[in-house]
CSV table of C-alpha atoms in Angstrom, one decimal:
chain,number,residue,atom,x,y,z
A,232,MET,CA,-118.6,203.1,167.5
A,233,ARG,CA,-118.1,206.2,169.5
A,234,LEU,CA,-115.9,208.9,167.9
A,235,ASN,CA,-112.9,208.8,170.2
A,236,LYS,CA,-112.8,205.0,170.1
A,237,TYR,CA,-113.0,205.0,166.3
A,238,ILE,CA,-110.1,207.4,166.1
A,239,SER,CA,-108.1,205.5,168.7
A,240,HIS,CA,-108.6,202.1,166.9
A,241,ASN,CA,-107.7,203.3,163.6
A,242,THR,CA,-104.9,205.9,164.1
A,243,LYS,CA,-101.9,206.5,166.3
A,244,TYR,CA,-103.8,208.6,168.7
A,245,SER,CA,-105.0,207.4,172.2
A,246,ARG,CA,-108.6,208.1,173.3
A,247,ARG,CA,-107.5,210.8,175.5
A,248,GLU,CA,-105.4,212.4,172.6
A,249,ALA,CA,-108.6,211.8,170.3
A,250,ASP,CA,-110.6,213.8,172.8
A,251,LYS,CA,-108.2,216.7,172.8
A,252,LEU,CA,-108.3,216.7,168.9
A,253,ILE,CA,-112.1,216.7,168.9
A,254,GLU,CA,-112.2,219.5,171.5
A,255,GLU,CA,-109.6,221.6,169.3
A,256,GLY,CA,-111.7,221.2,166.2
A,257,GLU,CA,-109.2,219.1,164.3
A,258,VAL,CA,-111.9,216.3,163.7
A,259,THR,CA,-114.2,216.7,160.6
A,260,LEU,CA,-117.1,214.8,158.9
A,261,ASN,CA,-117.9,215.8,155.6
A,262,LYS,CA,-115.7,218.9,155.8
A,263,LYS,CA,-117.6,220.1,158.9
A,264,VAL,CA,-115.9,220.3,162.3
A,265,LEU,CA,-117.3,217.6,164.5
A,266,LYS,CA,-117.2,218.3,168.2
A,267,ASP,CA,-120.0,215.9,169.5
A,268,PHE,CA,-117.8,213.6,171.8
A,269,GLY,CA,-120.9,211.1,171.8
A,270,HIS,CA,-121.1,210.9,168.1
A,271,GLU,CA,-121.5,207.2,166.8
A,272,VAL,CA,-119.4,206.7,163.5
A,273,GLU,CA,-121.5,205.1,161.0
A,274,GLU,CA,-120.1,202.8,158.2
A,275,ASP,CA,-120.7,205.3,155.4
A,276,GLU,CA,-119.2,208.2,157.2
A,277,HIS,CA,-115.8,209.7,156.5
A,278,ILE,CA,-113.8,211.0,159.4
A,279,TYR,CA,-110.7,213.3,159.1
A,280,VAL,CA,-108.3,214.0,161.7
A,281,LYS,CA,-106.0,217.2,160.9
A,282,GLY,CA,-107.3,217.0,157.3
A,283,LYS,CA,-106.1,213.3,156.9
A,284,ALA,CA,-108.7,210.6,156.3
A,285,VAL,CA,-109.1,208.0,158.9
A,286,LYS,CA,-108.8,204.5,157.1
A,287,GLU,CA,-110.7,201.9,158.9
A,288,SER,CA,-108.8,198.7,158.8
A,289,LYS,CA,-110.7,195.8,157.2
A,290,GLU,CA,-108.0,193.0,157.4
A,291,LEU,CA,-107.6,191.3,160.7
A,292,THR,CA,-104.3,191.3,162.3
A,293,ILE,CA,-103.5,189.6,165.7
A,294,ILE,CA,-100.2,189.5,167.3
A,295,VAL,CA,-98.9,187.6,170.3
A,296,TYR,CA,-96.7,189.8,172.6
A,297,ASN,CA,-94.6,188.7,175.6
A,298,LYS,CA,-95.1,191.5,178.0
A,299,PRO,CA,-92.3,192.1,180.4
A,300,LYS,CA,-92.8,193.1,184.0
A,301,GLY,CA,-93.0,196.6,185.0
A,302,VAL,CA,-95.0,197.7,181.9
A,303,LEU,CA,-98.6,198.8,181.8
A,304,VAL,CA,-101.1,197.6,179.4
A,305,THR,CA,-102.6,201.1,178.6
A,306,LYS,CA,-101.7,203.8,175.9
A,307,LYS,CA,-100.6,206.5,178.4
A,308,ASP,CA,-100.0,206.7,182.2
A,309,ASP,CA,-100.3,209.9,184.1
A,310,ARG,CA,-97.3,209.0,186.2
A,311,GLY,CA,-95.1,208.6,183.1
A,312,ARG,CA,-94.5,204.8,183.6
A,313,ALA,CA,-93.6,202.7,180.7
A,314,THR,CA,-96.7,201.3,178.7
A,315,ILE,CA,-96.7,198.4,176.1
A,316,TYR,CA,-96.9,201.1,173.4
A,317,HIS,CA,-93.6,202.4,174.3
A,318,LYS,CA,-92.3,198.8,173.9
A,319,LEU,CA,-94.1,198.0,170.8
A,320,SER,CA,-93.4,199.0,167.2
A,321,GLY,CA,-95.1,202.1,166.1
A,322,LYS,CA,-97.2,200.2,163.5
A,323,TYR,CA,-99.1,198.6,166.6
A,324,ARG,CA,-100.1,201.9,168.1
A,325,HIS,CA,-103.7,201.4,167.1
A,326,PHE,CA,-103.9,197.7,168.2
A,327,VAL,CA,-106.3,196.8,170.9
A,328,PRO,CA,-105.0,194.5,173.8
A,329,VAL,CA,-107.2,191.6,174.6
A,330,GLY,CA,-107.6,192.0,178.4
A,331,ARG,CA,-104.8,193.1,180.5
A,332,LEU,CA,-101.8,192.0,182.6
A,333,ASP,CA,-101.1,194.1,185.6
A,334,TYR,CA,-97.9,196.1,186.0
A,335,ALA,CA,-96.0,193.3,187.8
A,336,SER,CA,-97.2,190.5,185.7
A,337,GLU,CA,-95.8,189.2,182.5
A,338,GLY,CA,-96.3,186.8,179.6
A,339,LEU,CA,-98.8,186.3,176.8
A,340,LEU,CA,-100.9,189.4,175.6
A,341,LEU,CA,-102.9,189.3,172.4
A,342,LEU,CA,-103.3,192.4,170.4
A,343,THR,CA,-105.5,193.1,167.4
A,344,ASP,CA,-106.6,195.8,165.1
A,345,SER,CA,-110.2,194.6,165.3
A,346,PRO,CA,-112.2,196.1,168.3
A,347,GLU,CA,-114.8,193.4,167.6
A,348,VAL,CA,-112.5,190.5,167.9
A,349,ALA,CA,-110.8,192.0,171.0
A,350,THR,CA,-114.2,192.3,172.8
A,351,ALA,CA,-115.2,188.9,171.7
A,352,LEU,CA,-112.1,187.2,173.0
A,353,MET,CA,-112.1,189.3,176.3
A,354,GLU,CA,-115.8,188.3,177.0
A,355,SER,CA,-115.3,184.8,176.0
A,356,GLY,CA,-114.8,181.7,178.4
A,357,LEU,CA,-111.8,180.7,176.7
A,358,ASP,CA,-108.9,179.1,178.8
A,359,ARG,CA,-106.2,181.3,180.3
A,360,THR,CA,-103.3,179.5,181.7
A,361,TYR,CA,-100.7,181.0,184.1
A,362,ASN,CA,-97.4,179.9,186.0
A,363,LEU,CA,-97.5,181.6,189.3
A,364,LYS,CA,-95.6,181.4,192.7
A,365,ILE,CA,-97.0,182.3,196.0
A,366,ASP,CA,-95.2,182.9,199.3
A,367,LYS,CA,-97.0,180.2,201.2
A,368,PRO,CA,-97.4,176.4,201.0
A,369,ILE,CA,-100.7,175.2,199.3
A,370,THR,CA,-103.5,174.6,202.0
A,371,PRO,CA,-106.5,172.2,201.7
A,372,GLU,CA,-108.7,175.3,201.9
A,373,MET,CA,-107.0,176.8,198.7
A,374,ILE,CA,-107.5,173.4,196.9
A,375,THR,CA,-111.3,173.2,197.9
A,376,ALA,CA,-111.7,176.8,196.6
A,377,MET,CA,-109.7,176.0,193.3
A,378,LYS,CA,-112.1,173.0,192.8
A,379,GLU,CA,-115.4,174.4,193.8
A,380,GLY,CA,-115.0,178.2,193.4
A,381,LEU,CA,-115.3,181.1,195.8
A,382,VAL,CA,-117.5,184.0,196.7
A,383,LEU,CA,-116.1,187.0,198.5
A,384,ASP,CA,-118.1,190.0,199.8
A,385,ASP,CA,-114.7,191.8,200.3
A,386,ALA,CA,-112.2,190.9,197.5
A,387,ARG,CA,-110.0,194.0,198.1
A,388,ALA,CA,-106.9,192.1,199.4
A,389,GLY,CA,-104.6,191.7,196.4
A,390,ALA,CA,-106.2,194.3,194.5
A,391,HIS,CA,-105.0,197.6,193.3
A,392,GLU,CA,-105.2,200.3,195.9
A,393,LYS,CA,-107.4,202.5,193.7
A,394,SER,CA,-109.7,199.6,192.6
A,395,LYS,CA,-113.5,200.1,193.1
A,396,ILE,CA,-114.3,196.5,192.8
A,397,PHE,CA,-114.9,195.0,196.3
A,398,SER,CA,-116.9,191.7,196.0
A,399,MET,CA,-115.9,189.1,193.6
A,400,GLU,CA,-117.1,185.7,192.5
A,401,PHE,CA,-114.4,183.1,191.5
A,402,ALA,CA,-115.5,180.2,189.1
A,403,PRO,CA,-113.9,176.7,189.9
A,404,PHE,CA,-110.4,176.6,188.1
A,405,ALA,CA,-110.5,174.7,184.9
A,406,HIS,CA,-107.3,172.9,185.9
A,407,PHE,CA,-104.5,173.4,188.4
A,408,GLU,CA,-101.4,171.6,189.4
A,409,VAL,CA,-98.8,172.1,192.0
A,410,ARG,CA,-95.3,172.1,190.4
A,411,ALA,CA,-93.1,172.6,193.3
A,412,GLU,CA,-93.6,173.5,197.0
A,413,GLY,CA,-91.3,174.5,199.9
A,414,GLN,CA,-91.8,175.9,203.4
A,415,SER,CA,-92.2,179.4,202.2
A,416,PHE,CA,-93.4,179.1,198.7
A,417,SER,CA,-95.5,177.1,196.2
A,418,LYS,CA,-95.3,177.0,192.4
A,419,LEU,CA,-98.4,176.3,190.3
A,420,ARG,CA,-99.8,176.2,186.9
A,421,VAL,CA,-103.5,177.1,186.8
A,422,THR,CA,-106.1,177.5,184.1
A,423,ILE,CA,-109.1,179.7,184.6
A,424,THR,CA,-111.8,180.8,182.2
A,425,GLU,CA,-112.3,184.3,183.2
A,426,GLY,CA,-110.2,187.4,183.2
A,427,LYS,CA,-111.4,189.5,186.1
A,428,ASN,CA,-109.5,192.4,187.6
A,429,ARG,CA,-106.5,190.9,189.4
A,430,GLU,CA,-108.4,187.6,189.8
A,431,LEU,CA,-105.5,185.3,190.8
A,432,ARG,CA,-104.0,187.8,193.2
A,433,ARG,CA,-107.3,188.5,195.0
A,434,PHE,CA,-108.1,184.8,195.1
A,435,PHE,CA,-104.9,183.7,196.9
A,436,ALA,CA,-104.8,187.0,199.0
A,437,HIS,CA,-108.0,185.8,200.6
A,438,PHE,CA,-105.8,182.9,202.0
A,439,GLU,CA,-103.1,185.4,203.1
A,440,ALA,CA,-100.8,184.5,200.2
A,441,LYS,CA,-99.0,186.8,198.1
A,442,VAL,CA,-98.4,186.2,194.4
A,443,VAL,CA,-94.8,187.0,193.9
A,444,ASP,CA,-94.6,185.8,190.2
A,445,LEU,CA,-97.4,185.6,187.6
A,446,LYS,CA,-96.8,184.7,184.0
A,447,ARG,CA,-99.6,184.0,181.3
A,448,VAL,CA,-98.4,181.2,179.2
A,449,ALA,CA,-101.5,180.5,177.1
A,450,PHE,CA,-104.8,182.0,176.0
A,451,GLY,CA,-107.5,180.2,174.2
A,452,GLY,CA,-105.0,177.5,172.9
A,453,ILE,CA,-102.5,180.2,171.8
A,454,GLU,CA,-99.3,179.4,173.6
A,455,LEU,CA,-96.4,181.6,174.4
A,456,ASN,CA,-93.8,178.7,174.0
A,457,ASN,CA,-90.3,180.2,173.4
A,458,LEU,CA,-91.1,183.7,172.4
A,459,PRO,CA,-88.6,186.0,174.1
A,460,THR,CA,-89.6,188.6,176.5
A,461,ASN,CA,-90.7,191.9,174.8
A,462,LYS,CA,-90.9,190.2,171.4
A,463,THR,CA,-94.0,189.8,169.2
A,464,ARG,CA,-95.1,187.3,166.4
A,465,TYR,CA,-98.1,187.3,164.1
A,466,PHE,CA,-100.8,184.7,164.4
A,467,THR,CA,-100.2,181.5,162.2
A,468,ARG,CA,-102.8,180.6,159.5
A,469,ARG,CA,-104.2,177.9,161.6
A,470,GLU,CA,-104.7,180.4,164.5
A,471,TYR,CA,-106.4,182.8,162.2
A,472,ASP,CA,-108.7,180.1,160.9
A,473,ASP,CA,-109.7,179.2,164.6
A,474,VAL,CA,-110.5,182.9,165.2
A,475,HIS,CA,-112.6,183.2,162.2
A,476,LYS,CA,-114.4,180.1,163.2
A,477,PHE,CA,-114.9,181.3,166.8
A,478,MET,CA,-116.2,184.7,165.5
A,479,LYS,CA,-118.6,182.9,163.2
A,480,ARG,CA,-120.0,180.8,166.1
A,481,ARG,CA,-120.3,183.9,168.2
A,482,ARG,CA,-122.3,185.8,165.5
A,483,GLU,CA,-124.6,182.9,164.9
A,484,ASN,CA,-125.1,182.4,168.6
A,485,ALA,CA,-125.9,186.1,169.0
A,486,GLU,CA,-128.4,186.1,166.1
A,487,ALA,CA,-130.0,182.9,167.5
A,488,GLU,CA,-130.3,184.7,170.7
A,489,VAL,CA,-132.0,187.5,169.4
A,490,LYS,CA,-134.5,185.4,167.3
A,491,ASN,CA,-135.2,183.4,170.5
A,492,LYS,CA,-136.0,186.6,172.4
A,493,ILE,CA,-138.3,187.9,169.7
A,494,ASN,CA,-140.0,184.5,169.5
A,495,ALA,CA,-140.4,184.4,173.3
A,496,ARG,CA,-141.9,187.8,173.5
A,497,LYS,CA,-144.4,187.0,170.6
A,498,GLN,CA,-145.3,183.8,172.6
A,499,GLU,CA,-145.7,185.9,175.6
A,500,GLU,CA,-147.9,188.5,173.9
A,501,LYS,CA,-150.0,185.6,172.4
A,502,ASN,CA,-150.5,184.0,175.8
A,503,LYS,CA,-151.4,187.3,177.2
A,504,ARG,CA,-153.9,187.9,174.6
A,505,GLU,CA,-155.5,184.4,174.9
A,506,LYS,CA,-155.7,184.9,178.5
A,507,GLU,CA,-157.4,188.3,178.1
A,508,LEU,CA,-159.8,186.5,175.8
A,509,GLU,CA,-160.6,183.8,178.1
A,510,GLU,CA,-161.3,186.3,181.0
A,511,LYS,CA,-163.7,188.1,178.7
A,512,LYS,CA,-165.5,185.0,177.8
A,513,ALA,CA,-165.6,184.1,181.6
A,514,ASP,CA,-167.1,187.7,182.4
A,515,LYS,CA,-169.7,187.3,179.6
A,516,SER,CA,-170.8,183.8,180.9
A,517,LYS,CA,-171.2,185.2,184.5
A,518,LYS,CA,-173.3,188.1,183.2
A,519,PHE,CA,-175.5,185.7,181.2
A,520,ASN,CA,-175.9,183.5,184.2
A,521,LYS,CA,-176.9,186.2,186.3
A,522,LYS,CA,-179.8,187.3,183.9
A,523,ASP,CA,-181.1,183.8,183.8
């Protein structure tokens, strides 16, 4: 793991703060100052920050947090806005959020002290369920797109003004239901299997509808239920068991994929050698026939 990321995940410091500590010579490896920002920390290396050993967390901890509106999912904001780490207890300073909820969104956010687990859950196709309200009635075009998916060359509508993501492909929604509808609004519950940048805001903006409320209520079978706003809870034993099973399958699939690639490469090389051998035999046969 890259040095600043390693420090960020296992201490109270953010990545930006870790970079500053590295620059100032406050980070050491085997009593030697380490100023290589690109250094990859190995398992047997002991990193010290300001003379204090960085202890890598081995126990998996995951919490459910009911994020309020008006709070950023980041460690530090240049504009001084509140972040989840201002709201959370200091003991969660090194926890990694599983994906993001934008500034105006609220609801379920998972955080963990395991970067591996955070990455695995973010990259997964696990269901994400949201309650949302838009400022327009639902149209047949919206329903078709929710059922069949949508590809946009220009998906900037509904995005953050500084976003560099222009095009976007939206997979069909796993589930959706219209819960209430009026002349100037619609309330829906939708389930999607991706967590792209402002995905739902961009989706409905394509139909000139603004998402005025967005709340995530479930992620991968973990439900928000009655957890109050700005409160946390630890995973239950059953939820931990499910995560361990998920990670085991993921690792097994990754190993199988590596083996399949190796076998495919070996088969390709074998086919290539056999083809070359056949071509050589054919050339020899042609030369022999010419002599005759």
